[in-house]
């Protein structure tokens, strides 16, 4: 027995049977009845069992209005089933929507990935196609290049064949001409000239008319008029219109008067295309009026014409509308002329206003007004110190196509001027700023926007290696670099431009900081094999190592200047002797001797040689050099007091084509050396014998007889040449200089030719300075 809640409960005998019976009771009577019976067994009377429903059933009766017997009806079950179905459908439908959205998102992402894959695949295919196409193009270009080379070879052979045939015909004609003149010479010796005009015409007909016309093109106007008086045939030839398309009065400027110009231009005005009146200071209104009648005139040079003014230009502008080239340098034009240029010459392309000081910034404003000079590609403003920044800005506004710019001898030029110009003139390819000391690297920063091909700056102490760095980065096609006398340029600058591939001309004269450390890397760079001109004047730290490198690398070098490179010796010069391309060389002031000079003349193609101030050179070295060189045209052996007449004799008898000879400062020279020159060098144009104290009037007589083409003669410090002889024999020369003073001490010898001992006043620098002044 167990006491439970104060009630004694009997323990069943068979628990399993008891549990089975109680479960049946629960199934029959419900749970409440069973509980009642369990709790009230043998304690509470069964008649007192309450007839109450469960509270949930009570609430159902209240909600649905049912009595106790109708708690579960079919409608209520249908409603419950409908409610349950709807909830279940709602749950399933919601889950189905989420599932569809999930699948839709997956398909969308897959589609995007597929699109990216297609793009990537197309790019890969395109890359392969482009690579194959590029390879094909490269192969095609190589084939085209090879074909072009073959065609060029064929063309060269055909051209050479034509040239040879023409040369053969010309040589045959020349032989006939030579035979004709020899026959004339023989007849002159016999004194039996025929006076019949028909005979003369017949003999001159042996010389082809084309050859005569080519000869007449090199004859000045005065000589052409004389040729017209030789014969009727020559007179007819001189009337050929092709000879009068290019008229050069400048060659006879001292003889030209208004009447000559007027008569010539009135006769040939339809044919005149180019007219040069440079330095004709005697011209006035009639001449300028006749110029205006040349309607086809394209090139007009009025430089140094003292009679030119705004009114003269107005006359010219009335007729010469086709002008392309106009040179007004060293004239008195003002703003009025610049206004005429903008309205009358719309096609003008080349204009020079160098050293014209009377126009202002306002005048330059006219260049861009109206029709303007918008086609201008070349402009020379050298020496126009009155131009300010506003003037350059006016030029930029009106002439934005400028390609070539020259502004020399302009100390007022600043970086701001160039910046104002380059703002709009970005097609500039060539700039020349000689003697402009105030420019700096800022100018090159401004010019970096332009594709420069040529740069020339001289006498500037502010330009540094930074300018070379800017050239290397921004000017890959530059060909001409002239940076002379720029003291801040160092070896680092040359190293910076060594990667440039197209440099043909490099001038770094008087850049005294340069040495082998800069020259050798530059020569070894990309432009070394293409370099044609190299100027290293006064680069005193350059040695034979650089010269040897130049000889090995620069296979196309034609001009080399090593003037005053004191550390260059025979070892370097001997290496240059193997350069077949070298035509012009200046080794003045070096330590070269006869041995080096002999090696230099081995290949025999040198045309210009300067060995001034080379104290180790003797007559023997000159003789050995001239024996191997027959094409020498320019030879300067000045300030070599050890040389004698034998040196000039070797030059005269081995080099008949000499046109320029300088033997200044050679006191051992006598009249005999001039006799040699006059006898053999008939093409001599320039001769400097300053300081040759033993020359006399006979020397001038020899020159007057033998050197008929001599134009410039310098005879300073020649005390044995009289003024009377100078006036007599040099009247027809274009320019001559003479004085009979004793030689100055910087020449290194006294009035009798004796060598002076060195003194503090007679230093190398003072000697070089005086030499340069004398050469100028």
XYZ file of C-alpha atoms in Angstrom:
776
model
C 0.000 0.000 0.000
C 1.169 3.500 -0.789
C -0.022 6.678 0.816
C -0.531 9.227 -2.048
C -1.938 12.698 -1.255
C -3.476 11.367 1.875
C -5.124 8.522 0.017
C -4.258 4.945 0.476
C -3.702 3.299 -2.875
C -3.577 -0.352 -3.200
C -0.680 -1.852 -5.087
C -1.929 -4.023 -7.954
C -1.061 -7.611 -7.991
C -0.334 -7.725 -11.719
C 1.018 -4.343 -12.906
C 0.815 -5.166 -16.593
C -2.806 -6.230 -16.370
C -3.586 -3.121 -14.365
C -1.984 -0.874 -16.961
C -3.867 -2.590 -19.763
C -7.210 -2.073 -18.021
C -6.475 1.559 -17.287
C -5.544 2.228 -20.902
C -8.843 0.757 -22.029
C -10.625 2.995 -19.553
C -8.820 6.003 -20.903
C -9.885 5.012 -24.382
C -13.500 4.549 -23.326
C -14.032 7.237 -20.660
C -11.454 9.802 -21.545
C -8.533 11.033 -19.557
C -10.575 13.126 -17.154
C -12.658 10.222 -16.076
C -9.681 8.096 -15.483
C -8.013 10.809 -13.431
C -11.168 11.208 -11.387
C -11.328 7.571 -10.719
C -7.684 7.324 -9.856
C -7.806 10.122 -7.351
C -11.069 9.144 -5.739
C -10.833 5.398 -5.604
C -12.576 4.287 -2.476
C -12.742 7.843 -1.201
C -15.304 9.829 -3.269
C -18.651 8.666 -4.408
C -18.989 8.171 -8.130
C -22.319 10.007 -8.145
C -20.534 13.173 -7.341
C -18.478 13.046 -10.591
C -18.951 16.440 -12.325
C -20.423 16.655 -15.806
C -18.064 19.504 -16.840
C -16.299 19.802 -20.097
C -12.694 20.809 -20.493
C -12.040 24.511 -20.642
C -10.983 24.262 -24.266
C -14.255 22.634 -25.158
C -16.080 25.387 -23.275
C -14.305 28.013 -25.361
C -15.153 26.151 -28.536
C -18.808 26.130 -27.585
C -18.628 29.840 -26.938
C -16.899 30.618 -30.270
C -18.888 28.312 -32.503
C -22.167 28.353 -30.623
C -22.281 24.599 -30.148
C -23.719 22.618 -27.465
C -21.927 19.805 -25.813
C -23.119 17.178 -28.237
C -22.106 19.010 -31.417
C -18.476 20.018 -30.710
C -16.982 18.431 -33.847
C -19.034 18.934 -37.015
C -18.256 18.329 -40.665
C -18.305 22.059 -41.498
C -15.953 22.762 -38.687
C -13.604 20.022 -39.868
C -13.875 21.343 -43.423
C -13.000 24.819 -42.237
C -10.145 23.457 -40.168
C -8.954 21.394 -43.100
C -9.281 24.368 -45.431
C -7.364 26.592 -43.007
C -4.703 23.965 -42.547
C -4.427 23.375 -46.313
C -4.121 27.055 -47.012
C -1.387 27.484 -44.431
C 0.390 24.451 -45.763
C 0.014 25.685 -49.383
C 1.189 29.120 -48.380
C 4.224 27.613 -46.707
C 4.997 25.381 -49.694
C 4.318 28.151 -52.242
C 6.615 30.549 -50.363
C 9.318 27.945 -50.246
C 8.729 27.238 -53.983
C 9.090 30.965 -54.827
C 12.353 31.147 -52.859
C 13.575 28.090 -54.683
C 12.709 29.583 -58.088
C 14.375 32.894 -57.187
C 17.459 30.999 -56.084
C 17.549 29.087 -59.390
C 16.941 32.303 -61.344
C 19.839 34.030 -59.557
C 22.068 31.052 -60.217
C 21.155 31.115 -63.921
C 21.798 34.891 -64.030
C 25.218 34.516 -62.413
C 26.040 31.635 -64.730
C 24.984 33.786 -67.696
C 27.220 36.669 -66.529
C 30.133 34.301 -66.041
C 29.529 32.885 -69.505
C 29.494 36.417 -71.000
C 32.808 37.199 -69.288
C 34.183 33.920 -70.534
C 33.093 34.782 -74.098
C 34.727 38.231 -73.878
C 37.925 36.702 -72.505
C 37.855 34.075 -75.236
C 37.332 36.726 -77.940
C 40.211 38.803 -76.526
C 42.463 35.769 -76.555
C 41.458 34.974 -80.138
C 41.995 38.634 -81.154
C 45.391 38.665 -79.440
C 46.466 35.596 -81.368
C 45.169 37.110 -84.623
C 46.946 40.449 -84.005
C 50.157 38.665 -83.112
C 50.022 36.663 -86.314
C 49.090 39.819 -88.270
C 51.986 41.743 -86.703
C 54.363 38.948 -87.638
C 53.010 39.006 -91.168
C 53.369 42.795 -91.390
C 56.950 42.587 -90.133
C 57.774 39.946 -92.722
C 56.006 42.052 -95.376
C 58.000 45.141 -94.363
C 61.229 43.197 -94.545
C 60.277 41.989 -98.001
C 59.390 45.533 -99.040
C 62.683 46.844 -97.634
C 64.605 44.152 -99.473
C 62.686 44.916 -102.665
C 63.345 48.655 -102.207
C 67.052 47.974 -101.756
C 67.110 45.871 -104.894
C 65.217 48.535 -106.832
C 67.601 51.163 -105.479
C 70.552 49.088 -106.628
C 69.004 48.733 -110.055
C 68.257 52.459 -110.143
C 71.826 53.275 -109.079
C 73.206 51.085 -111.842
C 70.928 52.683 -114.430
C 71.679 56.146 -113.075
C 75.406 55.441 -113.089
C 75.125 54.214 -116.651
C 73.354 57.447 -117.647
C 75.936 59.522 -115.810
C 78.772 57.680 -117.471
C 77.206 58.192 -120.885
C 76.684 61.875 -120.150
C 80.222 62.136 -118.828
C 81.522 60.416 -121.928
C 79.606 62.822 -124.142
C 80.791 65.781 -122.068
C 84.386 64.550 -122.192
C 84.106 64.123 -125.953
C 82.722 67.643 -126.231
C 85.454 68.912 -123.906
C 88.109 67.357 -126.134
C 86.626 69.127 -129.114
C 86.556 72.388 -127.170
C 90.133 71.913 -126.051
C 91.215 71.199 -129.622
C 89.375 74.311 -130.753
C 91.104 76.559 -128.218
C 94.459 74.953 -128.995
C 93.893 75.771 -132.631
C 93.072 79.340 -131.653
C 96.276 79.516 -129.636
C 98.310 78.243 -132.567
C 96.702 80.741 -134.889
C 97.384 83.533 -132.416
C 101.033 82.587 -132.395
C 101.144 82.706 -136.170
C 99.193 85.959 -136.218
C 96.726 84.733 -138.811
C 93.272 85.332 -137.347
C 90.414 85.152 -139.783
C 88.111 88.127 -139.542
C 85.175 86.528 -141.347
C 82.165 86.344 -139.012
C 80.992 83.097 -140.595
C 84.273 81.414 -139.753
C 84.102 82.544 -136.136
C 80.545 81.328 -135.841
C 81.513 77.990 -137.287
C 84.359 77.504 -134.820
C 82.389 78.505 -131.757
C 79.661 76.070 -132.750
C 82.002 73.265 -131.697
C 81.184 74.171 -128.067
C 77.647 72.930 -127.234
C 75.085 75.574 -126.410
C 74.051 73.752 -123.229
C 77.636 73.821 -122.000
C 77.907 77.532 -122.735
C 74.657 78.229 -120.917
C 75.887 76.332 -117.866
C 79.096 78.379 -117.927
C 77.224 81.662 -118.310
C 75.162 80.905 -115.209
C 78.322 81.278 -113.108
C 79.283 84.598 -114.715
C 78.341 87.914 -113.093
C 76.371 90.558 -114.972
C 79.364 92.621 -116.052
C 81.201 89.638 -117.489
C 77.988 88.410 -119.109
C 77.699 91.723 -120.940
C 81.282 91.318 -122.112
C 80.565 87.785 -123.318
C 77.709 89.156 -125.430
C 80.269 91.229 -127.352
C 82.470 88.262 -128.317
C 80.372 86.986 -131.218
C 76.864 86.885 -132.558
C 76.414 83.314 -131.297
C 77.428 84.249 -127.778
C 75.227 87.315 -127.904
C 72.222 85.137 -128.762
C 73.101 82.737 -125.971
C 73.326 85.539 -123.420
C 69.774 86.502 -124.373
C 68.447 83.120 -123.251
C 65.661 83.655 -120.747
C 66.932 80.896 -118.425
C 69.976 83.063 -117.621
C 67.746 85.888 -116.421
C 65.401 84.030 -114.096
C 67.961 84.517 -111.324
C 69.580 87.976 -111.362
C 72.334 88.693 -108.836
C 73.317 92.354 -108.664
C 75.076 91.722 -105.356
C 78.194 90.354 -107.089
C 78.717 93.756 -108.731
C 77.135 95.893 -106.010
C 79.813 98.599 -106.197
C 79.081 99.199 -109.863
C 75.292 98.940 -109.864
C 73.300 102.124 -110.497
C 69.593 102.799 -110.957
C 69.852 102.896 -114.739
C 71.427 99.440 -114.946
C 68.753 97.915 -112.718
C 65.911 99.647 -114.560
C 67.133 98.616 -118.024
C 67.747 95.020 -116.986
C 64.439 94.512 -115.204
C 62.361 96.215 -117.884
C 63.768 93.841 -120.464
C 63.509 90.624 -118.477
C 60.706 91.333 -115.979
C 58.454 88.403 -117.106
C 61.307 85.929 -116.544
C 62.678 87.166 -113.222
C 61.978 84.756 -110.337
C 64.880 85.556 -108.003
C 66.459 88.974 -107.522
C 69.427 89.678 -105.249
C 70.252 93.336 -104.501
C 72.179 92.726 -101.284
C 74.526 95.594 -100.466
C 73.495 97.734 -103.456
C 73.561 101.024 -101.556
C 73.167 103.324 -104.605
C 69.581 102.363 -105.493
C 66.677 104.798 -105.337
C 63.018 105.153 -106.340
C 63.391 104.182 -110.067
C 64.951 100.836 -109.182
C 62.236 99.935 -106.673
C 59.564 100.964 -109.158
C 61.040 98.616 -111.768
C 61.099 95.796 -109.190
C 57.338 96.183 -108.743
C 56.875 95.421 -112.447
C 58.286 91.887 -111.995
C 54.945 90.194 -111.429
C 56.414 86.676 -111.170
C 59.091 87.557 -108.634
C 59.303 84.970 -105.810
C 62.626 85.646 -104.069
C 63.742 89.216 -103.257
C 66.860 90.125 -101.268
C 67.075 93.823 -100.302
C 69.510 93.381 -97.435
C 71.797 96.381 -96.739
C 70.041 98.545 -99.348
C 70.465 101.995 -97.832
C 67.810 103.591 -100.032
C 65.053 101.224 -98.931
C 62.262 102.692 -96.771
C 58.521 102.253 -96.231
C 57.633 104.135 -99.410
C 59.935 101.929 -101.473
C 58.311 98.832 -100.019
C 54.883 100.263 -100.873
C 55.958 100.488 -104.528
C 57.223 96.909 -104.493
C 54.082 95.602 -102.799
C 51.888 96.979 -105.575
C 53.202 94.463 -108.104
C 55.069 91.627 -106.402
C 52.169 89.726 -104.881
C 53.739 86.288 -105.425
C 56.715 86.810 -103.105
C 57.721 83.773 -101.042
C 61.172 84.899 -99.851
C 61.919 88.412 -98.578
C 65.135 89.634 -96.949
C 64.952 93.128 -95.407
C 67.889 92.812 -93.006
C 70.020 95.873 -92.181
C 67.450 98.311 -93.606
C 65.509 101.280 -92.182
C 61.999 99.862 -92.450
C 59.421 100.723 -89.775
C 55.996 99.514 -88.651
C 54.538 100.760 -91.940
C 56.418 98.094 -93.884
C 55.233 95.360 -91.525
C 51.659 96.511 -92.120
C 52.283 96.205 -95.881
C 53.641 92.686 -95.426
C 50.436 91.526 -93.759
C 48.187 92.918 -96.469
C 50.264 92.566 -99.671
C 52.201 89.300 -99.283
C 49.787 86.653 -97.955
C 51.926 83.814 -99.361
C 55.173 84.936 -97.724
C 57.051 82.018 -96.175
C 60.586 83.315 -95.515
C 61.194 86.684 -93.857
C 64.392 88.238 -92.512
C 64.213 91.379 -90.363
C 67.693 90.974 -88.906
C 69.191 94.161 -87.445
C 66.164 96.291 -88.400
C 65.919 98.569 -85.361
C 63.111 100.987 -86.309
C 60.032 98.785 -86.015
C 58.376 98.039 -82.654
C 56.179 95.450 -80.953
C 53.167 97.122 -82.495
C 54.563 96.464 -85.963
C 54.804 92.760 -85.197
C 51.122 92.843 -84.267
C 50.345 93.619 -87.933
C 51.836 90.287 -89.034
C 48.766 88.527 -87.689
C 46.126 91.088 -88.658
C 44.018 90.936 -91.816
C 45.275 88.390 -94.310
C 48.482 88.390 -92.326
C 51.646 86.364 -92.763
C 50.039 83.171 -91.528
C 52.115 80.991 -93.882
C 55.444 82.201 -92.499
C 57.763 79.258 -91.700
C 61.143 81.058 -91.500
C 61.794 84.184 -89.406
C 65.091 85.943 -88.689
C 64.997 88.553 -85.899
C 68.726 88.665 -85.164
C 69.891 91.911 -83.571
C 66.351 93.313 -83.089
C 66.979 94.306 -79.472
C 63.895 96.550 -79.361
C 61.516 93.558 -79.316
C 60.006 92.744 -75.920
C 57.938 89.858 -74.604
C 54.800 91.458 -76.055
C 56.400 91.489 -79.487
C 57.101 87.770 -79.354
C 53.554 87.183 -78.164
C 52.287 89.135 -81.183
C 54.384 86.955 -83.472
C 52.964 83.809 -81.878
C 49.391 85.021 -82.349
C 49.868 85.767 -86.028
C 52.504 83.306 -87.244
C 51.867 79.988 -85.531
C 53.407 77.910 -88.367
C 57.006 79.068 -87.849
C 59.499 76.206 -88.188
C 62.886 77.972 -88.423
C 63.689 80.708 -85.910
C 66.891 82.797 -85.881
C 67.517 85.269 -83.037
C 71.258 85.947 -82.979
C 73.167 88.795 -81.304
C 70.256 89.704 -79.055
C 71.439 90.297 -75.467
C 67.904 91.333 -74.421
C 66.447 87.907 -75.238
C 65.101 86.128 -72.143
C 63.332 82.903 -71.291
C 59.993 84.727 -71.093
C 60.323 85.769 -74.744
C 60.738 82.172 -75.868
C 57.936 80.978 -73.582
C 55.557 83.565 -75.057
C 56.506 82.457 -78.567
C 56.263 78.718 -77.974
C 52.798 78.957 -76.410
C 51.311 78.903 -79.918
C 54.273 78.231 -82.228
C 54.710 74.537 -81.500
C 55.848 73.562 -84.997
C 59.321 75.033 -84.475
C 62.004 72.612 -85.698
C 65.130 74.802 -85.805
C 66.282 77.466 -83.333
C 69.472 79.551 -83.456
C 70.307 81.751 -80.440
C 73.929 82.821 -80.932
C 75.194 85.446 -78.465
C 72.102 85.350 -76.234
C 73.653 85.150 -72.750
C 70.458 85.417 -70.668
C 68.750 82.244 -71.862
C 68.719 79.308 -69.475
C 67.427 75.756 -69.214
C 63.923 77.229 -68.899
C 64.060 77.976 -72.620
C 64.583 74.302 -73.391
C 61.752 73.340 -71.046
C 59.501 75.540 -73.178
C 60.929 74.196 -76.439
C 60.358 70.633 -75.232
C 56.837 70.925 -76.668
C 58.360 71.328 -80.144
C 59.946 68.550 -82.179
C 63.353 70.188 -82.536
C 65.714 69.069 -85.272
C 68.361 71.794 -84.949
C 69.582 73.740 -81.899
C 72.313 76.393 -81.976
C 73.369 78.318 -78.870
C 76.702 80.049 -78.381
C 78.263 82.195 -75.676
C 75.945 81.222 -72.831
C 76.988 80.565 -69.230
C 73.552 79.567 -67.896
C 72.767 76.531 -70.036
C 73.568 73.329 -68.118
C 73.404 69.584 -68.651
C 69.666 69.752 -67.933
C 69.139 71.090 -71.459
C 70.850 68.001 -72.877
C 68.611 65.855 -70.671
C 65.514 67.572 -72.058
C 66.792 67.060 -75.615
C 67.308 63.372 -74.936
C 63.751 62.950 -73.627
C 61.734 65.305 -75.842
C 63.696 65.598 -79.115
C 64.306 62.053 -80.397
C 64.835 63.218 -84.013
C 67.296 66.055 -83.369
C 70.114 66.128 -85.934
C 72.102 69.305 -85.305
C 73.372 70.386 -81.861
C 75.509 73.530 -81.604
C 76.289 74.385 -77.957
C 79.575 76.265 -78.314
C 81.128 78.267 -75.479
C 78.635 77.022 -72.871
C 80.874 76.757 -69.844
C 78.516 74.699 -67.673
C 78.231 71.795 -70.092
C 80.018 68.730 -68.703
C 80.644 65.107 -69.628
C 77.318 64.186 -68.037
C 75.519 66.199 -70.713
C 77.177 64.274 -73.554
C 76.330 60.998 -71.854
C 72.670 62.035 -71.701
C 72.426 62.577 -75.460
C 74.376 59.456 -76.378
C 71.152 57.374 -76.825
C 69.859 59.754 -79.525
C 69.982 58.040 -82.925
C 69.911 60.827 -85.506
C 72.611 63.353 -84.522
C 74.669 64.370 -87.557
C 76.350 67.551 -86.286
C 77.733 68.177 -82.791
C 79.541 71.419 -81.936
C 80.733 71.777 -78.333
C 83.629 74.137 -79.050
C 85.035 76.023 -76.039
C 83.174 73.776 -73.563
C 86.321 73.417 -71.499
C 84.851 70.977 -68.958
C 84.473 68.220 -71.516
C 86.948 65.354 -71.531
C 87.310 61.764 -72.688
C 84.690 60.818 -70.101
C 82.006 62.514 -72.182
C 83.308 62.303 -75.735
C 83.936 58.571 -75.733
C 80.451 57.534 -74.449
C 78.838 59.843 -76.992
C 80.872 58.413 -79.869
C 80.062 54.906 -78.673
C 76.350 55.809 -78.560
C 73.610 55.452 -81.153
C 74.701 58.417 -83.302
C 78.408 57.627 -83.432
C 78.228 55.724 -86.711
C 76.094 58.446 -88.358
C 77.965 61.526 -87.119
C 79.212 63.786 -89.928
C 80.572 66.874 -88.160
C 82.254 67.122 -84.757
C 83.776 70.279 -83.269
C 85.834 69.950 -80.066
C 87.731 73.252 -80.283
C 89.473 74.188 -77.004
C 88.335 71.008 -75.240
C 91.759 70.798 -73.649
C 91.021 67.628 -71.649
C 90.334 65.556 -74.752
C 93.194 63.143 -75.505
C 94.262 60.558 -78.057
C 91.861 58.048 -76.471
C 88.860 60.024 -77.734
C 90.444 60.608 -81.142
C 91.125 56.887 -81.544
C 87.527 56.107 -80.560
C 86.315 58.626 -83.143
C 88.421 56.970 -85.830
C 87.010 53.541 -84.965
C 83.335 54.474 -84.557
C 82.550 57.465 -86.791
C 82.664 55.918 -90.251
C 80.755 58.789 -91.924
C 82.568 61.699 -90.271
C 83.533 64.355 -92.834
C 84.488 67.311 -90.594
C 86.546 67.185 -87.402
C 87.833 70.156 -85.406
C 90.398 69.497 -82.674
C 91.760 73.039 -82.549
C 93.836 73.704 -79.407
C 93.264 70.209 -78.002
C 96.771 70.231 -76.570
C 96.745 66.608 -75.430
C 96.158 65.257 -78.953
C 99.383 63.852 -80.419
C 100.573 61.840 -83.400
C 99.102 58.647 -81.911
C 95.553 59.931 -82.288
C 96.119 61.620 -85.646
C 97.613 58.448 -87.116
C 94.348 56.660 -86.295
C 92.478 59.324 -88.270
C 94.626 58.546 -91.288
C 92.514 55.427 -91.905
C 89.226 57.376 -92.141
C 88.289 57.480 -95.816
C 85.258 59.708 -95.130
C 87.218 62.571 -93.554
C 87.326 65.633 -95.829
C 87.950 68.575 -93.490
C 90.101 68.625 -90.344
C 91.427 71.349 -88.060
C 94.262 70.288 -85.737
C 95.660 73.742 -85.068
C 97.432 74.157 -81.762
C 97.885 70.427 -81.157
C 101.097 68.500 -80.517
C 101.140 66.906 -83.968
C 104.459 66.471 -85.810
C 105.516 65.502 -89.334
C 104.825 61.838 -88.592
C 101.168 62.423 -87.782
C 100.716 64.768 -90.741
C 102.193 62.175 -93.094
C 99.739 59.530 -91.792
C 96.830 61.943 -92.173
C 97.512 62.368 -95.874
C 97.541 58.648 -96.654
C 93.996 58.252 -98.005
C 94.353 61.420 -100.098
C 90.785 62.776 -99.769
C 91.386 65.710 -97.427
C 90.069 68.944 -98.960
C 90.425 71.282 -95.978
C 93.396 71.295 -93.619
C 94.241 73.712 -90.809
C 97.479 73.219 -88.853
C 98.032 76.713 -87.494
C 100.305 77.080 -84.446
C 101.716 73.582 -84.806
C 105.328 74.232 -83.844
C 106.470 70.663 -84.566
C 105.416 70.742 -88.219
C 108.208 71.379 -90.717
C 108.483 71.730 -94.492
C 109.035 67.970 -94.722
C 105.676 67.194 -93.125
C 103.863 69.554 -95.537
C 105.641 67.971 -98.511
C 104.746 64.429 -97.435
C 101.126 65.373 -96.843
C 100.711 67.155 -100.174
C 102.196 64.269 -102.111
C 99.327 62.040 -101.008
C 96.591 64.694 -101.228
C 95.786 66.160 -104.625
C 92.308 67.479 -103.835
C 93.311 70.032 -101.206
C 91.294 73.270 -101.527
C 91.708 74.933 -98.145
C 95.067 75.034 -96.377
C 95.881 77.183 -93.343
C 99.410 76.915 -91.948
C 99.431 80.296 -90.222
C 101.590 81.138 -87.204
C 104.103 78.403 -87.914
C 107.314 80.504 -87.957
C 109.442 77.468 -88.821
C 107.923 77.016 -92.307
C 109.650 78.338 -95.442
C 108.944 78.734 -99.150
C 109.388 74.972 -99.616
C 106.132 74.276 -97.814
C 104.188 76.606 -100.115
C 105.993 75.144 -103.116
C 104.750 71.665 -102.174
C 101.190 72.966 -101.809
C 101.270 74.814 -105.136
C 102.726 72.044 -107.270
C 100.756 69.129 -105.785
C 97.411 70.819 -105.064
C 96.294 72.859 -108.077
C 92.716 73.237 -106.835
C 93.598 75.424 -103.838
C 91.054 78.204 -103.249
C 92.049 79.420 -99.754
C 95.592 79.724 -98.354
C 96.646 81.276 -95.057
C 100.352 81.698 -94.298
C 99.966 84.584 -91.842
C 102.622 84.749 -89.140
C 105.250 82.864 -91.159
C 108.206 85.298 -91.255
C 110.426 83.101 -93.456
C 108.137 83.377 -96.481
C 109.432 85.434 -99.417
C 108.206 86.550 -102.826
C 109.206 83.143 -104.190
C 106.371 81.359 -102.392
C 103.848 83.802 -103.897
C 105.364 83.159 -107.296
C 104.739 79.441 -106.818
C 101.091 80.060 -105.885
C 100.499 82.439 -108.803
C 102.033 79.991 -111.270
C 99.990 76.920 -110.290
C 96.919 77.909 -108.204
C 94.671 79.747 -110.655
C 91.492 79.129 -108.595
C 92.741 80.972 -105.500
C 89.997 83.138 -103.910
C 91.423 83.898 -100.450
C 95.000 84.614 -99.372
C 96.307 85.856 -96.023
C 99.982 86.822 -95.862
C 99.772 89.028 -92.759
C 103.040 89.123 -90.859
C 105.127 87.876 -93.833
C 107.588 90.679 -93.389
C 109.829 89.786 -96.348
C 107.155 90.112 -99.047
C 107.525 93.017 -101.460
C 105.586 94.612 -104.305
C 106.701 91.754 -106.578
C 104.385 89.434 -104.698
C 101.375 91.571 -105.655
C 102.531 91.630 -109.250
C 102.729 87.825 -109.339
C 99.224 87.551 -107.872
C 97.824 90.092 -110.322
C 99.138 88.074 -113.262
C 98.459 84.504 -112.095
C 95.511 84.562 -109.645
C 92.770 86.290 -111.607
C 90.010 84.880 -109.381
C 91.468 86.258 -106.148
C 88.770 88.097 -104.149
C 90.140 88.609 -100.616
C 93.755 89.504 -99.780
C 95.066 90.311 -96.287
C 98.488 91.941 -95.944
C 98.696 93.241 -92.370
C 102.162 93.970 -90.921
C 103.815 93.696 -94.359
C 106.151 96.679 -94.133
C 107.902 96.016 -97.468
C 104.696 96.253 -99.519
C 103.970 99.852 -100.542
C 100.594 101.542 -100.644
C 101.124 102.432 -104.298
C 101.419 98.762 -105.235
C 98.354 97.929 -103.186
C 96.291 100.560 -105.006
C 97.603 99.397 -108.376
C 97.215 95.640 -108.080
C 94.244 95.227 -105.735
C 91.731 97.632 -107.257
C 89.540 94.830 -108.600
C 89.546 92.736 -105.424
C 86.341 92.430 -103.452
C 88.177 93.024 -100.171
C 91.763 93.733 -99.141
C 93.526 94.764 -95.930
C 96.993 96.264 -95.649
C 99.244 98.134 -93.291
C 103.017 98.575 -93.112
C 103.350 98.474 -89.309
C 105.939 96.367 -87.521
C 104.729 92.935 -86.407
C 103.246 92.978 -82.868
C 104.897 91.030 -80.101
C 102.077 88.455 -79.896
C 103.244 87.060 -83.256
C 106.355 85.800 -81.484
C 109.039 87.457 -83.643
C 110.470 90.922 -84.224
C 110.541 93.160 -87.329
C 113.481 91.186 -88.721
C 111.928 87.748 -88.185
C 113.911 86.767 -85.099
C 112.004 84.617 -82.607
C 111.253 86.428 -79.338
C 111.692 84.795 -75.954
C 108.440 84.045 -74.103
C 107.170 86.800 -71.845
C 104.169 87.137 -69.525
C 102.458 89.366 -72.044
C 103.006 86.887 -74.837
C 100.866 84.115 -73.361
C 98.998 81.437 -75.267
C 95.603 82.934 -74.462
C 96.513 86.405 -75.683
C 98.004 84.893 -78.834
C 94.825 82.918 -79.553
C 92.697 85.996 -78.943
C 94.700 88.103 -81.357
C 94.669 85.328 -83.960
C 90.889 85.026 -83.790
C 90.494 88.792 -84.133
C 92.829 88.807 -87.113
C 90.944 85.951 -88.794
C 87.652 87.766 -88.349
